[in-house]
Amino acid sequence: MSSVCEVPAATTPVITRLVTAQFAQLLAMVFGSGLSMYLLTSVVPLYLAANGSGGVGAGLSTGAMMLSAVATELVIPKLIARIGYRGTLGLGLVLLGAPSLLLMLTASLPLVLAVCVVRGAGLAVLVVGAVALVAEITPSHRRGEGFGIYGIAVGVPAVIGLPLGVYLIEGLGFGGLFVLAAIASLAGLAALPGLPKRSTEAEEQHVKVLGGLRGSGLLMPTFVFAAVTVAAGISVTFLPLAVAGDNHSLVAAALLVQAATAPVARWLAGRFGDRLGPVKLLAPALVLAALGAGSLIFITSPVAIVVGAAFFGTGFGAGQNLTLAIMYDRVPKTRYGQVSALWNLAYDGGWGIGAIVFGAVVAGTGYSLAFGLTAAVVALAIVPAVKASP
């Protein structure tokens, strides 16, 4: 005979592990590919400038890479559906790393731009595939934090690569850096066996990148983020050229500060965004980014450059996480690949277009006014972010 009162068994809260073995493999891979990218991000413009191509060539190199990425990103969801995550990411690693070796042959602008185009395609394949995979293998209630950890894995190479690339020019020379960039990307091939072969959602292949955007809630975060990436591409490309006196130490310090604050802000934005809602935090992040971009108006002040780098890095890093989280919160899983491609279109399109336009504008305006116009673009993005905030 059962007792009158039965005490229910104690329930233990289920703790969902965030960094699984698959996630760790992915983080290792994106670390190497990120290092490959950032080692050369500021070095290639200097390489061209040292060989007579000047500011226009520097802008074209960054623009070519990023606009190539934009064009490629439109087909990545279909590529993932056809050859799976492993094949897609492996292709990206090869395209990003191997062409770096060709830069050792000549500093001819056409060849450098061709290399940048191929590397841009590789970058697109990697970032779209990796972001979609993060969304798929992390729990939905901890997705913002998962993006934050991914952001650290991508951001730490920027912390290392941006200043280190500039600093090592004197020691290794341009050729040594090109070899190092190739190795960093190709080494990521070793991490591929631990990743999932394919997406769990076969329906995803039917969703076009630019399809069904009206009323989806994706346009606001896409355009807001694009405005911030305009400033990011400009600062990384032109800061080494704008600082007077060939002061590589100051440039390296500013790039280090910007690169170090971004992943920390990206992780914190993910943690607090999961709790408070990412929309509430977006406008403050944009304010910081606009202040940081505006500080470069005072390009002759080392303090303004370094402090501005900290402000911009914080706003940029937070904006990366918040816009991505907003977009994934607004779509079903069948559109994860579309969101990843769309967000990366904003990232690479803003970065590339900003560098190209800035390179053309700065010749007539000078650096201070051109940087001021850049800050105005970021400031305008605050308006839709405030309107979207509850």
Short mmCIF file of C-alpha atoms in Angstrom, two decimals:
data_model
loop_
_atom_site.label_atom_id
_atom_site.label_comp_id
_atom_site.label_asym_id
_atom_site.label_seq_id
_atom_site.Cartn_x
_atom_site.Cartn_y
_atom_site.Cartn_z
CA MET A 1 0.00 0.00 0.00
CA SER A 2 1.41 3.33 -1.00
CA SER A 3 1.99 6.05 1.51
CA VAL A 4 -0.47 8.89 1.82
CA CYS A 5 2.12 11.52 0.90
CA GLU A 6 4.88 10.96 -1.58
CA VAL A 7 7.77 13.39 -1.76
CA PRO A 8 8.55 14.20 -5.39
CA ALA A 9 12.04 13.39 -6.52
CA ALA A 10 14.39 16.32 -6.55
CA THR A 11 15.10 17.65 -9.98
CA THR A 12 18.54 18.72 -10.99
CA PRO A 13 18.76 21.67 -13.37
CA VAL A 14 20.05 20.64 -16.74
CA ILE A 15 23.26 22.48 -17.52
CA THR A 16 23.72 22.71 -21.25
CA ARG A 17 27.36 22.52 -22.22
CA LEU A 18 28.21 25.35 -24.55
CA VAL A 19 31.74 24.56 -25.75
CA THR A 20 31.40 21.01 -27.07
CA ALA A 21 34.13 19.11 -28.90
CA GLN A 22 32.70 20.22 -32.24
CA PHE A 23 32.56 23.83 -31.12
CA ALA A 24 36.17 23.64 -29.91
CA GLN A 25 37.29 22.28 -33.30
CA LEU A 26 35.48 25.11 -35.04
CA LEU A 27 37.08 27.69 -32.75
CA ALA A 28 40.55 26.31 -33.51
CA MET A 29 39.90 26.54 -37.23
CA VAL A 30 38.57 30.10 -37.20
CA PHE A 31 41.48 31.20 -35.02
CA GLY A 32 43.99 30.14 -37.68
CA SER A 33 42.04 31.61 -40.58
CA GLY A 34 41.49 34.84 -38.66
CA LEU A 35 45.21 35.14 -38.00
CA SER A 36 45.88 34.66 -41.71
CA MET A 37 43.51 37.48 -42.58
CA TYR A 38 44.58 40.01 -39.96
CA LEU A 39 48.33 39.55 -40.43
CA LEU A 40 47.94 41.00 -43.91
CA THR A 41 45.02 43.41 -43.44
CA SER A 42 47.24 46.40 -42.70
CA VAL A 43 50.41 44.99 -44.29
CA VAL A 44 49.14 44.71 -47.88
CA PRO A 45 48.27 48.45 -48.05
CA LEU A 46 51.76 49.23 -46.72
CA TYR A 47 53.26 46.79 -49.24
CA LEU A 48 51.54 48.61 -52.08
CA ALA A 49 52.40 52.05 -50.74
CA ALA A 50 56.06 51.06 -50.37
CA ASN A 51 56.08 50.06 -54.03
CA GLY A 52 54.45 53.21 -55.37
CA SER A 53 50.73 52.42 -55.48
CA GLY A 54 49.82 54.96 -52.77
CA GLY A 55 46.50 55.49 -50.98
CA VAL A 56 44.33 54.57 -53.96
CA GLY A 57 46.04 51.21 -54.26
CA ALA A 58 45.65 50.62 -50.54
CA GLY A 59 41.94 51.31 -50.71
CA LEU A 60 41.54 49.08 -53.76
CA SER A 61 43.31 46.17 -52.05
CA THR A 62 40.95 46.18 -49.09
CA GLY A 63 37.96 46.92 -51.31
CA ALA A 64 38.78 44.12 -53.74
CA MET A 65 39.01 41.57 -50.95
CA MET A 66 35.80 42.61 -49.27
CA LEU A 67 33.72 43.08 -52.40
CA SER A 68 34.87 39.68 -53.62
CA ALA A 69 33.65 38.34 -50.30
CA VAL A 70 30.30 40.04 -50.81
CA ALA A 71 29.81 38.48 -54.23
CA THR A 72 30.80 35.05 -52.95
CA GLU A 73 28.56 35.18 -49.89
CA LEU A 74 25.47 35.13 -52.07
CA VAL A 75 26.14 31.50 -53.02
CA ILE A 76 27.50 30.09 -49.75
CA PRO A 77 24.18 28.76 -48.36
CA LYS A 78 23.71 26.75 -51.56
CA LEU A 79 27.35 25.58 -51.36
CA ILE A 80 26.85 24.38 -47.79
CA ALA A 81 23.74 22.46 -48.85
CA ARG A 82 25.61 20.83 -51.71
CA ILE A 83 29.01 19.85 -50.22
CA GLY A 84 28.38 20.22 -46.48
CA TYR A 85 30.19 22.13 -43.78
CA ARG A 86 33.49 20.27 -44.00
CA GLY A 87 33.88 20.68 -47.75
CA THR A 88 32.82 24.32 -47.64
CA LEU A 89 35.13 25.32 -44.81
CA GLY A 90 38.04 23.35 -46.28
CA LEU A 91 37.64 25.20 -49.57
CA GLY A 92 37.63 28.50 -47.69
CA LEU A 93 40.86 27.70 -45.85
CA VAL A 94 42.69 26.94 -49.10
CA LEU A 95 41.40 30.02 -50.92
CA LEU A 96 42.32 32.30 -48.02
CA GLY A 97 45.77 30.87 -47.32
CA ALA A 98 47.44 29.61 -50.49
CA PRO A 99 47.25 32.81 -52.62
CA SER A 100 49.25 34.72 -50.00
CA LEU A 101 52.38 33.04 -51.33
CA LEU A 102 51.90 34.68 -54.73
CA LEU A 103 52.46 38.09 -53.19
CA MET A 104 56.13 37.17 -52.84
CA LEU A 105 56.52 37.31 -56.62
CA THR A 106 55.76 40.98 -57.24
CA ALA A 107 54.06 44.08 -55.82
CA SER A 108 52.33 44.74 -59.15
CA LEU A 109 48.91 46.18 -58.39
CA PRO A 110 46.98 43.84 -60.75
CA LEU A 111 48.51 40.73 -59.15
CA VAL A 112 47.98 42.00 -55.62
CA LEU A 113 44.35 42.81 -56.40
CA ALA A 114 43.85 39.35 -57.95
CA VAL A 115 45.22 37.74 -54.79
CA CYS A 116 42.93 39.92 -52.68
CA VAL A 117 39.94 38.81 -54.76
CA VAL A 118 40.70 35.11 -54.22
CA ARG A 119 41.40 35.61 -50.52
CA GLY A 120 38.15 37.53 -50.22
CA ALA A 121 36.25 34.58 -51.66
CA GLY A 122 37.95 32.29 -49.15
CA LEU A 123 37.11 34.64 -46.31
CA ALA A 124 33.46 34.66 -47.37
CA VAL A 125 33.25 30.88 -47.46
CA LEU A 126 34.77 30.63 -43.99
CA VAL A 127 32.80 33.28 -42.16
CA VAL A 128 29.39 32.39 -43.56
CA GLY A 129 29.92 28.69 -42.97
CA ALA A 130 31.35 29.18 -39.48
CA VAL A 131 28.65 31.56 -38.24
CA ALA A 132 25.86 29.31 -39.53
CA LEU A 133 27.52 26.34 -37.84
CA VAL A 134 27.79 28.21 -34.53
CA ALA A 135 24.05 28.92 -34.65
CA GLU A 136 23.33 25.27 -35.36
CA ILE A 137 25.51 23.63 -32.67
CA THR A 138 24.81 26.02 -29.77
CA PRO A 139 21.63 25.99 -27.61
CA SER A 140 19.17 28.71 -28.64
CA HIS A 141 18.91 30.16 -25.11
CA ARG A 142 22.69 30.63 -25.01
CA ARG A 143 23.19 31.64 -28.62
CA GLY A 144 24.32 35.17 -27.81
CA GLU A 145 27.01 33.85 -25.50
CA GLY A 146 27.99 31.29 -28.13
CA PHE A 147 28.44 34.08 -30.65
CA GLY A 148 30.46 35.92 -28.03
CA ILE A 149 32.87 33.00 -27.60
CA TYR A 150 33.09 32.66 -31.36
CA GLY A 151 33.80 36.39 -31.48
CA ILE A 152 36.72 35.93 -29.12
CA ALA A 153 38.13 33.16 -31.30
CA VAL A 154 37.88 35.50 -34.29
CA GLY A 155 38.92 38.59 -32.36
CA VAL A 156 42.06 37.28 -30.68
CA PRO A 157 43.76 36.84 -34.07
CA ALA A 158 42.96 40.50 -34.72
CA VAL A 159 44.58 41.39 -31.39
CA ILE A 160 47.67 39.47 -32.43
CA GLY A 161 47.68 39.90 -36.19
CA LEU A 162 46.88 43.57 -36.79
CA PRO A 163 49.71 45.04 -34.71
CA LEU A 164 52.05 42.09 -35.21
CA GLY A 165 51.86 42.28 -38.99
CA VAL A 166 52.92 45.94 -38.94
CA TYR A 167 55.56 45.32 -36.28
CA LEU A 168 57.18 42.34 -38.04
CA ILE A 169 57.74 44.11 -41.34
CA GLU A 170 61.23 45.15 -40.27
CA GLY A 171 62.16 41.72 -38.91
CA LEU A 172 60.59 39.23 -41.32
CA GLY A 173 60.02 41.46 -44.28
CA PHE A 174 56.90 41.31 -46.44
CA GLY A 175 57.80 37.88 -47.82
CA GLY A 176 58.05 36.28 -44.40
CA LEU A 177 54.64 37.64 -43.45
CA PHE A 178 53.09 36.26 -46.62
CA VAL A 179 54.39 32.77 -45.78
CA LEU A 180 53.18 33.05 -42.19
CA ALA A 181 49.70 34.05 -43.35
CA ALA A 182 49.51 31.04 -45.68
CA ILE A 183 50.55 28.59 -42.95
CA ALA A 184 48.07 30.05 -40.43
CA SER A 185 45.11 29.38 -42.71
CA LEU A 186 46.14 26.02 -44.15
CA ALA A 187 46.87 24.61 -40.68
CA GLY A 188 43.13 24.86 -39.99
CA LEU A 189 42.54 21.91 -42.32
CA ALA A 190 43.54 19.64 -39.44
CA ALA A 191 40.46 20.74 -37.48
CA LEU A 192 37.93 19.77 -40.17
CA PRO A 193 37.41 16.06 -39.27
CA GLY A 194 35.79 17.01 -35.96
CA LEU A 195 33.11 19.19 -37.55
CA PRO A 196 29.63 18.10 -38.71
CA LYS A 197 29.49 17.06 -42.34
CA ARG A 198 26.15 18.63 -43.16
CA SER A 199 23.41 20.89 -41.87
CA THR A 200 20.49 19.20 -40.15
CA GLU A 201 18.06 21.35 -42.13
CA ALA A 202 17.77 20.26 -45.75
CA GLU A 203 15.12 22.94 -46.35
CA GLU A 204 17.72 25.65 -45.95
CA GLN A 205 18.96 25.20 -49.50
CA HIS A 206 15.70 26.66 -50.86
CA VAL A 207 16.12 30.02 -49.09
CA LYS A 208 17.83 32.70 -51.18
CA VAL A 209 20.14 35.14 -49.41
CA LEU A 210 18.20 38.21 -50.51
CA GLY A 211 14.80 36.53 -50.55
CA GLY A 212 11.91 37.28 -48.20
CA LEU A 213 13.51 40.30 -46.51
CA ARG A 214 10.46 42.55 -46.49
CA GLY A 215 8.77 42.34 -43.11
CA SER A 216 11.39 39.91 -41.80
CA GLY A 217 12.97 42.38 -39.37
CA LEU A 218 16.39 41.71 -40.88
CA LEU A 219 16.90 44.95 -42.79
CA MET A 220 17.44 47.26 -39.80
CA PRO A 221 20.27 45.29 -38.16
CA THR A 222 21.82 44.63 -41.58
CA PHE A 223 22.08 48.29 -42.56
CA VAL A 224 23.03 49.42 -39.05
CA PHE A 225 25.88 46.96 -38.93
CA ALA A 226 27.03 47.92 -42.44
CA ALA A 227 27.43 51.52 -41.27
CA VAL A 228 29.77 50.43 -38.48
CA THR A 229 31.83 48.18 -40.72
CA VAL A 230 32.40 51.12 -43.07
CA ALA A 231 34.36 52.78 -40.27
CA ALA A 232 36.13 49.53 -39.35
CA GLY A 233 37.48 48.98 -42.85
CA ILE A 234 38.61 52.58 -43.11
CA SER A 235 40.43 52.67 -39.77
CA VAL A 236 42.34 49.43 -40.32
CA THR A 237 43.29 50.27 -43.91
CA PHE A 238 44.18 53.95 -43.63
CA LEU A 239 45.39 54.49 -40.08
CA PRO A 240 48.90 53.21 -40.97
CA LEU A 241 48.98 55.70 -43.84
CA ALA A 242 47.42 58.67 -41.99
CA VAL A 243 49.75 58.75 -38.99
CA ALA A 244 52.54 61.19 -39.72
CA GLY A 245 56.21 60.31 -39.39
CA ASP A 246 55.88 56.63 -40.30
CA ASN A 247 55.14 55.95 -36.61
CA HIS A 248 54.58 52.20 -36.74
CA SER A 249 54.63 51.90 -32.94
CA LEU A 250 51.65 54.24 -32.50
CA VAL A 251 49.72 52.50 -35.26
CA ALA A 252 50.48 49.10 -33.76
CA ALA A 253 49.33 50.29 -30.31
CA ALA A 254 46.06 51.69 -31.66
CA LEU A 255 45.33 48.56 -33.68
CA LEU A 256 46.13 46.44 -30.64
CA VAL A 257 43.72 48.40 -28.44
CA GLN A 258 40.95 48.28 -31.03
CA ALA A 259 41.45 44.59 -31.68
CA ALA A 260 41.62 43.74 -27.96
CA THR A 261 38.48 45.62 -26.91
CA ALA A 262 36.31 44.26 -29.73
CA PRO A 263 36.17 40.56 -28.74
CA VAL A 264 35.71 41.37 -25.05
CA ALA A 265 32.82 43.69 -25.91
CA ARG A 266 31.41 41.08 -28.26
CA TRP A 267 31.37 38.45 -25.51
CA LEU A 268 29.90 40.81 -22.88
CA ALA A 269 27.24 41.98 -25.32
CA GLY A 270 26.29 38.35 -25.89
CA ARG A 271 25.97 37.56 -22.18
CA PHE A 272 23.93 40.66 -21.35
CA GLY A 273 22.01 40.50 -24.62
CA ASP A 274 20.75 37.00 -23.74
CA ARG A 275 19.33 38.43 -20.50
CA LEU A 276 18.18 41.93 -21.46
CA GLY A 277 17.50 41.56 -25.16
CA PRO A 278 20.04 42.59 -27.82
CA VAL A 279 17.89 45.42 -29.24
CA LYS A 280 18.14 47.41 -26.00
CA LEU A 281 21.93 47.45 -26.14
CA LEU A 282 22.39 48.29 -29.82
CA ALA A 283 22.07 52.09 -29.70
CA PRO A 284 24.62 52.52 -26.87
CA ALA A 285 27.06 50.36 -28.81
CA LEU A 286 26.65 52.58 -31.87
CA VAL A 287 27.25 55.72 -29.81
CA LEU A 288 30.59 54.32 -28.66
CA ALA A 289 31.52 53.36 -32.22
CA ALA A 290 30.65 56.83 -33.53
CA LEU A 291 32.73 58.52 -30.81
CA GLY A 292 35.67 56.27 -31.59
CA ALA A 293 35.46 56.90 -35.33
CA GLY A 294 35.18 60.64 -34.71
CA SER A 295 38.33 60.71 -32.61
CA LEU A 296 40.41 60.22 -35.76
CA ILE A 297 39.54 63.78 -36.74
CA PHE A 298 42.41 64.60 -34.36
CA ILE A 299 44.83 62.42 -36.29
CA THR A 300 47.86 64.33 -34.99
CA SER A 301 47.05 63.45 -31.36
CA PRO A 302 48.38 60.08 -30.13
CA VAL A 303 45.97 60.17 -27.17
CA ALA A 304 42.95 60.71 -29.42
CA ILE A 305 44.04 57.87 -31.69
CA VAL A 306 44.51 55.31 -28.89
CA VAL A 307 41.47 56.33 -26.80
CA GLY A 308 39.36 56.46 -29.94
CA ALA A 309 40.53 52.98 -30.85
CA ALA A 310 39.27 51.73 -27.47
CA PHE A 311 35.87 53.37 -27.94
CA PHE A 312 35.49 52.14 -31.50
CA GLY A 313 36.67 48.62 -30.68
CA THR A 314 34.11 48.39 -27.87
CA GLY A 315 31.23 49.69 -29.97
CA PHE A 316 32.19 47.63 -33.00
CA GLY A 317 32.57 44.40 -31.04
CA ALA A 318 29.26 44.86 -29.24
CA GLY A 319 27.53 45.80 -32.49
CA GLN A 320 28.77 42.61 -34.15
CA ASN A 321 27.17 40.38 -31.53
CA LEU A 322 23.98 42.36 -31.05
CA THR A 323 23.05 42.68 -34.71
CA LEU A 324 23.75 39.01 -35.34
CA ALA A 325 21.70 37.92 -32.31
CA ILE A 326 18.80 40.16 -33.36
CA MET A 327 18.77 38.61 -36.80
CA TYR A 328 18.87 35.01 -35.59
CA ASP A 329 16.11 35.72 -33.07
CA ARG A 330 13.84 36.80 -35.91
CA VAL A 331 14.09 33.77 -38.21
CA PRO A 332 13.45 30.01 -38.03
CA LYS A 333 16.32 27.54 -38.22
CA THR A 334 15.69 26.96 -41.91
CA ARG A 335 16.97 30.51 -42.56
CA TYR A 336 20.16 30.35 -40.49
CA GLY A 337 22.35 30.16 -43.59
CA GLN A 338 20.58 33.16 -45.07
CA VAL A 339 21.13 35.22 -41.92
CA SER A 340 24.81 34.31 -41.79
CA ALA A 341 25.29 35.30 -45.44
CA LEU A 342 23.28 38.52 -45.05
CA TRP A 343 25.16 39.61 -41.92
CA ASN A 344 28.49 38.91 -43.56
CA LEU A 345 27.37 40.83 -46.65
CA ALA A 346 26.90 43.83 -44.38
CA TYR A 347 30.28 43.22 -42.77
CA ASP A 348 32.32 42.80 -45.93
CA GLY A 349 30.31 45.20 -48.08
CA GLY A 350 30.64 48.01 -45.57
CA TRP A 351 34.32 47.27 -45.05
CA GLY A 352 35.13 47.15 -48.77
CA ILE A 353 32.97 50.04 -49.99
CA GLY A 354 34.18 52.22 -47.13
CA ALA A 355 37.82 51.62 -48.01
CA ILE A 356 37.29 52.31 -51.72
CA VAL A 357 35.26 55.50 -51.21
CA PHE A 358 37.57 56.78 -48.48
CA GLY A 359 40.60 56.24 -50.71
CA ALA A 360 38.99 58.41 -53.39
CA VAL A 361 37.69 61.08 -50.98
CA VAL A 362 40.79 61.54 -48.86
CA ALA A 363 42.84 62.79 -51.80
CA GLY A 364 40.64 65.88 -51.98
CA THR A 365 39.69 66.42 -48.35
CA GLY A 366 42.63 65.30 -46.24
CA TYR A 367 42.46 62.70 -43.51
CA SER A 368 40.78 64.73 -40.73
CA LEU A 369 37.70 65.70 -42.75
CA ALA A 370 37.44 62.25 -44.32
CA PHE A 371 37.49 60.61 -40.88
CA GLY A 372 34.83 63.09 -39.74
CA LEU A 373 32.56 62.03 -42.58
CA THR A 374 33.12 58.42 -41.58
CA ALA A 375 31.98 59.15 -38.03
CA ALA A 376 28.85 60.83 -39.41
CA VAL A 377 27.91 57.64 -41.27
CA VAL A 378 28.12 55.66 -38.02
CA ALA A 379 26.17 58.32 -36.12
CA LEU A 380 23.30 58.14 -38.61
CA ALA A 381 22.88 54.45 -37.81
CA ILE A 382 21.95 55.34 -34.22
CA VAL A 383 18.55 56.65 -35.37
CA PRO A 384 17.00 53.34 -36.59
CA ALA A 385 18.57 51.54 -33.63
CA VAL A 386 16.83 53.88 -31.18
CA LYS A 387 13.52 53.52 -33.03
CA ALA A 388 13.77 49.72 -32.80
CA SER A 389 14.48 49.75 -29.07
CA PRO A 390 11.44 48.89 -26.93
#
